[in-house]
Short mmCIF file of C-alpha atoms and ligand atoms in Angstrom, two decimals:
data_model
loop_
_atom_site.label_atom_id
_atom_site.label_comp_id
_atom_site.label_asym_id
_atom_site.label_seq_id
_atom_site.Cartn_x
_atom_site.Cartn_y
_atom_site.Cartn_z
CA MET J 1 -140.74 78.84 193.10
CA THR J 2 -140.41 75.29 193.31
CA LEU J 3 -138.08 73.57 195.59
CA ARG J 4 -134.53 74.69 194.42
CA ILE J 5 -131.61 72.82 196.56
CA GLY J 6 -133.24 69.17 198.32
CA CYS J 7 -130.59 69.10 201.69
CA ILE J 8 -129.28 65.77 203.86
CA ALA J 9 -127.75 67.05 207.14
CA ASP J 10 -125.92 64.06 208.85
CA ASP J 11 -127.27 65.12 212.18
CA PHE J 12 -129.85 66.74 214.15
CA THR J 13 -128.31 70.30 214.77
CA GLY J 14 -126.47 70.73 211.76
CA GLY J 15 -129.91 70.39 209.93
CA THR J 16 -130.68 73.51 212.15
CA ASP J 17 -127.83 75.00 211.40
CA VAL J 18 -127.68 74.35 207.12
CA ALA J 19 -131.94 75.61 207.61
CA ALA J 20 -130.75 78.81 209.17
CA ALA J 21 -127.77 79.02 206.64
CA PHE J 22 -130.88 79.10 203.72
CA ARG J 23 -132.56 80.75 205.48
CA ARG J 24 -130.17 84.03 205.28
CA ALA J 25 -129.60 83.75 201.62
CA GLY J 26 -133.35 84.54 201.32
CA LEU J 27 -134.99 81.08 200.56
CA ARG J 28 -137.96 79.71 202.20
CA THR J 29 -136.84 76.69 204.07
CA ALA J 30 -138.09 73.48 205.63
CA LEU J 31 -136.75 70.95 208.11
CA VAL J 32 -137.89 67.65 208.16
CA PHE J 33 -136.87 65.49 211.69
CA GLY J 34 -135.64 61.67 210.05
CA THR J 35 -136.11 60.03 207.29
CA PRO J 36 -138.93 61.26 205.35
CA ASP J 37 -141.62 58.81 204.31
CA ALA J 38 -144.75 59.11 201.94
CA ALA J 39 -146.91 60.83 204.59
CA THR J 40 -143.94 63.02 205.33
CA ALA J 41 -145.56 66.69 204.16
CA LEU J 42 -143.58 70.16 203.34
CA PRO J 43 -144.60 73.58 204.06
CA PRO J 44 -146.40 74.84 200.68
CA ASP J 45 -143.94 76.81 198.19
CA CYS J 46 -140.55 76.05 199.68
CA ASP J 47 -137.39 76.61 197.84
CA ALA J 48 -135.03 74.41 200.17
CA ALA J 49 -136.06 71.61 202.17
CA VAL J 50 -133.36 70.07 205.02
CA VAL J 51 -134.02 66.38 205.86
CA ALA J 52 -131.51 66.38 209.44
CA LEU J 53 -131.35 62.37 209.92
CA LYS J 54 -128.43 60.62 212.66
CA SER J 55 -125.76 59.14 210.08
CA ARG J 56 -122.67 60.76 211.03
CA SER J 57 -121.63 58.19 213.36
CA THR J 58 -123.86 55.38 212.30
CA PRO J 59 -121.81 52.42 210.17
CA ALA J 60 -121.41 53.78 206.75
CA ALA J 61 -124.02 51.29 205.45
CA GLU J 62 -126.92 52.74 207.36
CA ALA J 63 -125.66 56.14 206.74
CA VAL J 64 -125.70 55.85 203.15
CA ALA J 65 -129.37 53.94 202.64
CA ASP J 66 -130.86 56.83 204.97
CA SER J 67 -129.17 59.20 203.04
CA THR J 68 -130.14 57.75 199.66
CA THR J 69 -134.06 57.58 201.56
CA ALA J 70 -133.74 61.30 202.16
CA GLN J 71 -132.71 61.86 198.59
CA ASN J 72 -135.20 59.94 196.79
CA TRP J 73 -138.04 61.91 198.78
CA LEU J 74 -136.28 65.25 197.80
CA TRP J 75 -136.47 64.57 194.59
CA ALA J 76 -140.24 63.41 194.67
CA GLN J 77 -140.58 67.00 195.86
CA GLY J 78 -138.67 68.74 192.94
CA ALA J 79 -135.35 69.03 194.46
CA ALA J 80 -133.15 70.20 191.86
CA GLN J 81 -129.97 70.02 193.75
CA ILE J 82 -128.61 67.91 196.37
CA TYR J 83 -126.47 69.94 199.34
CA PHE J 84 -124.93 66.93 201.90
CA LYS J 85 -124.22 69.19 204.72
CA TYR J 86 -121.59 67.28 207.29
CA CYS J 87 -119.77 68.93 210.07
CA SER J 88 -117.42 71.91 209.35
CA THR J 89 -114.99 69.81 211.32
CA PHE J 90 -115.12 67.61 208.96
CA ASP J 91 -116.09 65.06 211.61
CA SER J 92 -115.58 61.53 210.25
CA THR J 93 -113.18 58.52 209.64
CA ALA J 94 -111.08 56.49 207.46
CA HIS J 95 -114.68 54.45 207.05
CA GLY J 96 -116.90 57.31 206.83
CA ASN J 97 -119.31 58.83 206.32
CA ILE J 98 -118.45 61.54 204.33
CA GLY J 99 -116.61 59.87 201.62
CA PRO J 100 -119.56 57.16 201.05
CA VAL J 101 -122.60 59.19 201.29
CA SER J 102 -121.16 61.22 199.14
CA ASP J 103 -120.35 58.80 196.66
CA ALA J 104 -123.70 57.06 197.10
CA LEU J 105 -125.59 60.72 196.76
CA LEU J 106 -123.76 61.09 193.21
CA ASP J 107 -123.99 57.59 192.39
CA ALA J 108 -127.75 57.64 192.44
CA ALA J 109 -127.76 61.02 190.79
CA GLY J 110 -125.51 59.96 188.02
CA ALA J 111 -123.25 62.69 188.77
CA THR J 112 -119.66 62.03 188.34
CA VAL J 113 -118.19 65.12 190.04
CA THR J 114 -118.65 67.53 192.92
CA LEU J 115 -117.83 70.34 195.01
CA HIS J 116 -116.73 69.93 198.65
CA THR J 117 -115.59 72.95 201.22
CA PRO J 118 -116.25 72.36 205.31
CA ALA J 119 -115.25 76.12 205.27
CA SER J 120 -118.09 78.00 207.82
CA PRO J 121 -115.85 81.57 208.06
CA ALA J 122 -118.87 82.72 210.61
CA ASN J 123 -117.71 80.03 213.06
CA GLY J 124 -114.34 80.15 212.31
CA ARG J 125 -113.93 77.34 210.15
CA THR J 126 -111.42 78.33 207.10
CA VAL J 127 -109.68 76.04 204.58
CA TYR J 128 -106.14 77.05 202.83
CA GLN J 129 -104.21 74.77 200.22
CA GLY J 130 -106.60 72.37 201.34
CA HIS J 131 -105.91 72.73 205.61
CA LEU J 132 -108.97 73.36 207.54
CA PHE J 133 -108.24 75.42 210.59
CA VAL J 134 -110.29 76.21 213.08
CA HIS J 135 -109.81 79.74 214.18
CA ASP J 136 -106.07 80.54 214.60
CA GLN J 137 -105.22 76.81 214.50
CA LEU J 138 -105.16 73.89 212.00
CA LEU J 139 -107.75 71.50 212.73
CA SER J 140 -105.24 69.12 213.78
CA ASP J 141 -103.60 71.17 216.81
CA SER J 142 -107.20 72.52 217.95
CA PRO J 143 -109.26 70.79 220.78
CA LEU J 144 -110.94 68.56 217.65
CA ARG J 145 -107.87 66.53 218.16
CA HIS J 146 -109.43 65.29 221.40
CA HIS J 147 -112.81 64.73 220.23
CA PRO J 148 -114.70 61.60 222.03
CA LEU J 149 -116.24 59.93 218.91
CA ASN J 150 -113.72 60.75 215.82
CA PRO J 151 -110.69 62.27 216.91
CA MET J 152 -109.18 64.54 214.25
CA THR J 153 -105.58 64.28 214.28
CA ASP J 154 -104.75 65.72 210.28
CA ALA J 155 -105.70 69.00 208.61
CA SER J 156 -105.26 68.07 205.49
CA LEU J 157 -109.04 67.38 203.67
CA PRO J 158 -107.67 65.30 200.18
CA ARG J 159 -105.65 63.13 202.92
CA LEU J 160 -108.98 62.71 204.98
CA LEU J 161 -111.54 62.13 202.38
CA THR J 162 -109.15 59.75 200.25
CA PRO J 163 -109.35 56.46 202.55
CA GLN J 164 -113.07 56.91 202.43
CA THR J 165 -113.34 56.71 198.47
CA THR J 166 -111.95 54.99 195.91
CA HIS J 167 -112.14 58.10 193.91
CA PRO J 168 -109.36 60.76 193.04
CA VAL J 169 -109.89 63.42 195.29
CA ALA J 170 -108.09 66.99 194.60
CA LEU J 171 -107.97 70.67 195.15
CA ILE J 172 -108.92 73.88 193.88
CA ASP J 173 -106.83 76.56 195.30
CA TRP J 174 -107.62 79.95 197.07
CA ALA J 175 -105.92 81.49 194.22
CA THR J 176 -108.65 80.17 191.89
CA VAL J 177 -111.19 80.93 193.55
CA ARG J 178 -110.12 84.36 194.20
CA SER J 179 -110.72 84.62 190.39
CA GLY J 180 -114.00 84.08 190.44
CA PRO J 181 -116.96 81.31 189.33
CA ALA J 182 -116.10 80.74 185.94
CA ALA J 183 -111.98 80.11 187.02
CA VAL J 184 -113.93 77.85 189.93
CA ARG J 185 -115.99 75.93 186.68
CA ASP J 186 -113.20 75.78 184.52
CA ALA J 187 -111.32 74.27 187.21
CA LEU J 188 -113.87 72.07 187.87
CA LEU J 189 -113.95 70.64 184.60
CA THR J 190 -110.60 70.04 183.99
CA HIS J 191 -110.68 67.75 187.23
CA GLN J 192 -113.91 65.94 186.01
CA ARG J 193 -112.04 65.24 182.77
CA ASN J 194 -109.16 63.62 184.16
CA GLY J 195 -111.28 61.26 186.21
CA VAL J 196 -111.08 63.40 189.42
CA ARG J 197 -114.72 63.04 191.55
CA HIS J 198 -114.51 64.70 195.12
CA VAL J 199 -113.20 68.93 194.31
CA ILE J 200 -112.06 70.20 197.79
CA ALA J 201 -112.02 74.11 197.60
CA ASP J 202 -110.00 76.63 199.58
CA ALA J 203 -112.21 79.27 201.12
CA LEU J 204 -111.34 81.87 203.34
CA THR J 205 -114.46 84.40 203.76
CA ASP J 206 -117.98 84.56 202.38
CA ASP J 207 -117.00 86.36 199.65
CA ASP J 208 -114.97 83.40 198.69
CA LEU J 209 -118.00 80.43 199.79
CA ALA J 210 -120.44 82.85 197.42
CA VAL J 211 -117.79 82.58 194.02
CA LEU J 212 -118.41 78.68 195.34
CA GLY J 213 -121.94 78.83 195.30
CA ALA J 214 -122.35 80.61 191.96
CA ALA J 215 -120.01 78.04 190.82
CA ALA J 216 -121.53 75.21 191.99
CA LEU J 217 -125.18 76.03 191.10
CA GLU J 218 -125.56 73.75 187.92
CA LEU J 219 -123.89 70.70 190.26
CA PRO J 220 -126.18 67.63 190.99
CA VAL J 221 -124.52 67.52 194.76
CA VAL J 222 -122.87 69.70 196.27
CA ALA J 223 -121.20 68.90 199.58
CA GLY J 224 -119.66 70.91 202.55
CA ALA J 225 -121.21 72.65 205.95
CA ALA J 226 -123.37 75.41 206.57
CA GLY J 227 -121.14 77.73 205.08
CA LEU J 228 -121.18 76.97 201.49
CA ALA J 229 -125.23 75.97 201.51
CA GLU J 230 -125.65 79.45 202.60
CA GLY J 231 -122.85 80.66 199.33
CA LEU J 232 -125.34 78.50 197.24
CA GLY J 233 -128.43 79.97 198.55
CA HIS J 234 -127.21 83.35 198.02
CA ALA J 235 -126.49 82.69 194.07
CA TYR J 236 -130.29 81.25 193.89
CA HIS J 237 -131.75 83.98 195.46
CA ALA J 238 -129.05 86.92 194.48
CA THR J 239 -131.43 89.45 196.46
CA GLY J 240 -131.21 87.53 199.94
CA ALA J 241 -134.61 88.68 201.07
CA ALA J 242 -136.50 86.66 203.47
CA THR J 243 -139.70 86.68 203.50
CA PRO J 244 -141.38 86.53 206.78
CA VAL J 245 -142.72 83.83 208.90
CA PRO J 246 -145.06 84.82 211.14
CA LEU J 247 -144.78 83.70 214.48
CA PRO J 248 -148.72 82.95 216.33
CA ALA J 249 -150.13 85.27 218.22
CA GLY J 250 -151.92 85.08 221.42
CA GLY J 251 -151.38 81.99 223.67
CA ARG J 252 -148.63 80.76 226.10
CA ALA J 253 -145.05 80.45 225.75
CA ALA J 254 -142.94 77.80 227.72
CA VAL J 255 -139.44 76.62 227.83
CA LEU J 256 -138.43 72.79 227.67
CA ALA J 257 -135.06 71.99 228.78
CA GLY J 258 -133.28 68.38 228.99
CA SER J 259 -129.83 69.72 228.28
CA CYS J 260 -127.32 69.41 230.96
CA SER J 261 -124.80 71.86 228.98
CA ALA J 262 -123.63 74.80 230.34
CA ARG J 263 -124.91 77.00 228.26
CA THR J 264 -128.08 75.90 229.06
CA LEU J 265 -127.67 76.42 232.69
CA GLU J 266 -126.72 79.62 232.37
CA GLN J 267 -130.31 80.46 230.37
CA ILE J 268 -131.83 79.03 232.92
CA ALA J 269 -130.10 80.58 235.74
CA GLN J 270 -130.68 83.68 233.89
CA PHE J 271 -134.17 83.16 233.64
CA TYR J 272 -135.03 82.50 237.41
CA ALA J 273 -133.10 85.46 238.37
CA ALA J 274 -135.35 87.74 235.69
CA GLY J 275 -138.01 86.38 238.30
CA LEU J 276 -139.90 84.13 235.72
CA PRO J 277 -141.31 81.29 237.01
CA SER J 278 -139.41 77.81 236.57
CA LEU J 279 -140.11 74.31 237.64
CA HIS J 280 -137.32 71.66 238.15
CA LEU J 281 -138.18 68.12 237.30
CA ASP J 282 -137.37 65.36 240.13
CA VAL J 283 -135.96 62.48 237.78
CA LEU J 284 -135.28 60.27 240.59
CA ALA J 285 -138.96 60.59 241.94
CA ALA J 286 -140.54 59.61 238.54
CA ALA J 287 -138.43 57.00 238.22
CA THR J 288 -140.16 55.42 241.48
CA GLY J 289 -143.37 55.78 240.12
CA ARG J 290 -144.74 59.51 240.99
CA ASP J 291 -146.61 61.00 238.76
CA VAL J 292 -144.31 64.28 237.87
CA VAL J 293 -146.27 65.14 234.73
CA THR J 294 -149.21 65.77 236.61
CA GLU J 295 -147.50 67.67 239.34
CA ALA J 296 -145.51 69.94 236.95
CA LEU J 297 -149.27 70.44 235.42
CA ALA J 298 -151.03 71.62 238.41
CA TRP J 299 -147.81 73.99 238.57
CA TYR J 300 -148.13 75.33 235.43
CA ASP J 301 -152.01 75.98 235.77
CA ALA J 302 -151.45 78.03 238.50
CA GLN J 303 -148.66 80.30 237.03
CA ASP J 304 -149.53 84.04 235.30
CA PRO J 305 -150.70 83.47 231.69
CA ALA J 306 -149.00 85.99 230.77
CA ALA J 307 -145.77 85.25 231.89
CA PRO J 308 -143.78 82.68 229.72
CA VAL J 309 -143.03 79.19 232.07
CA LEU J 310 -139.24 77.01 232.46
CA ILE J 311 -140.17 73.33 232.97
CA TYR J 312 -136.42 71.58 233.39
CA ALA J 313 -134.61 68.36 233.89
CA SER J 314 -131.53 69.63 233.58
CA ALA J 315 -128.72 69.07 236.32
CA SER J 316 -125.52 70.50 237.32
CA PRO J 317 -122.68 67.79 236.51
CA GLU J 318 -122.83 66.85 240.14
CA GLU J 319 -126.10 66.29 239.92
CA LEU J 320 -126.65 64.76 236.59
CA ALA J 321 -123.77 62.21 238.00
CA ALA J 322 -125.91 61.17 241.47
CA VAL J 323 -128.70 60.66 238.73
CA GLN J 324 -126.89 58.72 236.59
CA ALA J 325 -125.38 56.57 239.23
CA GLN J 326 -128.60 55.35 240.46
CA LEU J 327 -130.61 55.02 237.19
CA GLY J 328 -128.28 54.08 234.48
CA VAL J 329 -127.06 57.02 232.14
CA ALA J 330 -129.49 55.26 229.38
CA GLU J 331 -132.50 54.70 231.57
CA ALA J 332 -132.12 58.25 233.33
CA ALA J 333 -132.44 60.20 229.52
CA ALA J 334 -135.32 57.84 228.60
CA HIS J 335 -137.53 58.69 231.66
CA VAL J 336 -136.17 62.84 231.32
CA GLU J 337 -136.98 62.40 227.37
CA GLU J 338 -140.63 60.76 228.10
CA LEU J 339 -141.55 63.10 230.86
CA LEU J 340 -140.33 66.26 228.53
CA GLY J 341 -142.32 64.67 225.42
CA ALA J 342 -145.31 63.83 227.28
CA LEU J 343 -145.09 67.41 229.01
CA ALA J 344 -144.89 68.90 225.54
CA VAL J 345 -148.18 67.76 224.50
CA HIS J 346 -149.93 68.48 227.15
CA LEU J 347 -148.86 72.13 227.63
CA VAL J 348 -149.70 72.39 223.91
CA ASP J 349 -152.96 70.84 224.61
CA ARG J 350 -153.57 73.83 227.09
CA GLY J 351 -152.92 76.69 224.37
CA VAL J 352 -149.02 76.98 224.85
CA ASN J 353 -147.90 78.08 220.98
CA ARG J 354 -144.32 79.11 221.40
CA LEU J 355 -142.33 76.44 222.40
CA LEU J 356 -138.35 76.84 223.37
CA VAL J 357 -136.69 73.42 223.73
CA ALA J 358 -132.99 72.98 224.82
CA GLY J 359 -130.98 69.98 224.11
CA GLY J 360 -130.32 68.22 220.52
CA GLU J 361 -132.24 64.65 222.07
CA THR J 362 -134.51 66.67 224.22
CA SER J 363 -135.60 68.50 220.62
CA GLY J 364 -135.88 65.14 219.16
CA ALA J 365 -137.61 63.62 222.08
CA VAL J 366 -140.14 66.75 221.98
CA THR J 367 -140.89 66.71 218.12
CA THR J 368 -141.58 63.18 218.17
CA ALA J 369 -143.79 62.89 220.77
CA LEU J 370 -145.52 66.52 219.33
CA GLY J 371 -145.50 64.53 215.92
CA VAL J 372 -144.20 67.01 214.15
CA ARG J 373 -142.51 65.88 211.32
CA ALA J 374 -141.17 68.75 209.39
CA VAL J 375 -141.40 72.99 210.30
CA LEU J 376 -140.99 76.06 208.19
CA VAL J 377 -137.59 78.02 209.49
CA GLY J 378 -137.95 81.94 210.64
CA ASP J 379 -135.84 84.37 211.86
CA GLU J 380 -132.78 83.03 214.16
CA ALA J 381 -132.75 84.69 217.45
CA ASP J 382 -129.04 84.02 217.80
CA PRO J 383 -126.59 82.54 215.32
CA GLY J 384 -127.96 78.87 214.30
CA VAL J 385 -131.31 79.06 216.97
CA PRO J 386 -133.87 79.80 214.77
CA TRP J 387 -137.72 80.22 215.23
CA THR J 388 -139.41 77.72 213.42
CA THR J 389 -143.71 77.19 212.74
CA ALA J 390 -145.43 73.87 212.94
CA ASP J 391 -148.95 73.14 211.89
CA THR J 392 -150.48 71.08 214.73
CA LYS J 393 -153.98 69.59 215.57
CA ASN J 394 -154.24 73.15 218.02
CA GLY J 395 -152.75 75.23 214.74
CA THR J 396 -149.54 77.11 214.02
CA LEU J 397 -147.06 76.20 217.12
CA ALA J 398 -143.78 78.51 216.58
CA LEU J 399 -140.68 76.35 218.17
CA MET J 400 -137.11 77.28 218.56
CA LEU J 401 -135.10 74.01 218.94
CA LYS J 402 -131.66 74.72 220.41
CA SER J 403 -128.57 72.28 220.67
CA GLY J 404 -127.39 72.78 224.58
CA ASN J 405 -124.82 74.88 224.03
CA PHE J 406 -126.05 77.46 221.36
CA GLY J 407 -127.82 81.03 222.12
CA ALA J 408 -126.78 83.66 224.59
CA PRO J 409 -126.76 83.41 228.19
CA ASP J 410 -130.39 85.51 228.07
CA LEU J 411 -132.06 83.23 225.15
CA PHE J 412 -134.81 82.37 226.92
CA THR J 413 -136.19 85.28 228.17
CA ARG J 414 -135.15 87.34 225.34
CA ALA J 415 -137.18 84.95 223.04
CA LEU J 416 -140.25 84.41 224.99
CA ALA J 417 -140.78 88.02 226.11
CA THR J 418 -142.76 89.51 223.51
CA PRO J 419 -146.06 88.82 222.35
CA ALA J 420 -145.73 86.86 219.44
CA GLY J 421 -148.60 89.16 217.99
CA ASP J 422 -146.32 92.19 218.29
CA ARG J 423 -143.47 90.85 216.64
P1 LIG S 1 -127.00 69.00 224.72
O1 LIG S 1 -127.54 69.44 223.34
O2 LIG S 1 -126.49 69.64 225.55
O3 LIG S 1 -126.21 67.97 224.31
P2 LIG S 1 -129.48 66.88 225.09
O4 LIG S 1 -131.02 67.47 225.14
O5 LIG S 1 -128.91 66.40 223.64
O6 LIG S 1 -128.66 68.00 225.39
O7 LIG S 1 -128.85 65.92 225.92
C1 LIG S 1 -129.14 65.69 227.31
C2 LIG S 1 -129.49 64.51 227.65
O8 LIG S 1 -129.23 64.37 228.91
C3 LIG S 1 -130.60 63.99 227.09
O9 LIG S 1 -130.35 62.74 227.06
C4 LIG S 1 -131.55 63.86 228.73
O10 LIG S 1 -132.56 63.22 228.74
C5 LIG S 1 -130.85 63.80 229.84
N1 LIG S 1 -130.91 64.43 230.74
C6 LIG S 1 -131.61 65.70 231.05
N2 LIG S 1 -131.41 65.91 232.35
C7 LIG S 1 -131.05 65.15 233.01
C8 LIG S 1 -131.52 64.49 234.65
N3 LIG S 1 -131.56 65.35 235.74
N4 LIG S 1 -130.88 63.61 234.98
C9 LIG S 1 -130.29 62.31 234.10
N5 LIG S 1 -130.64 62.49 232.55
C10 LIG S 1 -130.66 64.04 232.27
#
């Protein structure tokens, strides 16, 4: 099968989230980290490829340039359709980047209309009469109204999108969606004839998203969150049966954690409580020139090869504040990312072939250090947290890249418990 969907995600975690959604719909899915170039290679026979960018909060012109580069690369890989994945809370400002990026993708495709919906019912995001709800609250009444970068103080999607584009915006309401794909296609055509470019659709359930996916199959560009991506995926692959992505057998397993999020701290505590070997990295010592990497590797070499190990820089809020006060926030993070990146390379050289990385930025640092540009997406251990595989000079490496707050408290022990060959 040739590449059906080429997806551009506006942040790293969103990329994993949407890749997992395509995979749930039964598509063989690859995830590419950062703007791809001629040297970036996809695993063979993918149905969907997701390029994870960092374009959500960058200046609009930069986001447009990165997104159209990704679009051209995806087309060069044979993508028949482009999906622009943004946040299910429509995280954006009056200047973008949802409007400018979707306009640029449409312009490049020569398309005049697109379908949008940020609905993702699995995460409590629904759209009714064009208003975005977060669980039982309007977006503008939810905690997102206090978002540190982009406070969302309006819940009306047409009102939010209109200032971001020079083109008209309109709505397909829930009654039309409930009438099925043909009714949605008719409504899309009518809007298109009337010069509307951005058509926002209501969606309350996964069934609604399946209807929208079926209706949007022929559009060159579609936009939304992971929910509509899964709806589209199901429309492509009606059986929904995912081909297995085998994990490497044998080898050793490790967790590298740089996230200081509450959930990651719980996962670390749970790993420790299970009696498994864990090592806390001394970031201040590393900053004064101590060879913390060599010390950590000596510790690793002394552990039972059958047990997964955890090496973490993650710190409690108090400890983090103390380190940051001494080193500065950016310098502290740079030290941590360098340490964990170097450790990843050494651990893989020492035979680790299942590596779980906790933290969004940390995952970026580790994949960069390992030279991993693209992975194949496998089964999820928890929602939004799939195993992936990458080809490295050491053979197949299984990587689980998790955003700080993702995964159940026992994720580390559960995901690494079973020898890969027995999965
Ligand atoms: P999350 O997904 O939870 O936001 P990230 O990896 O994106 O996790 O961000 C955590 C940030 O905290 C990283 O930049 C990391 O380098 C930094 N960090 C982790 N541990 C420490 C520490 N002990 N001292 C200072 N900074 C740290």
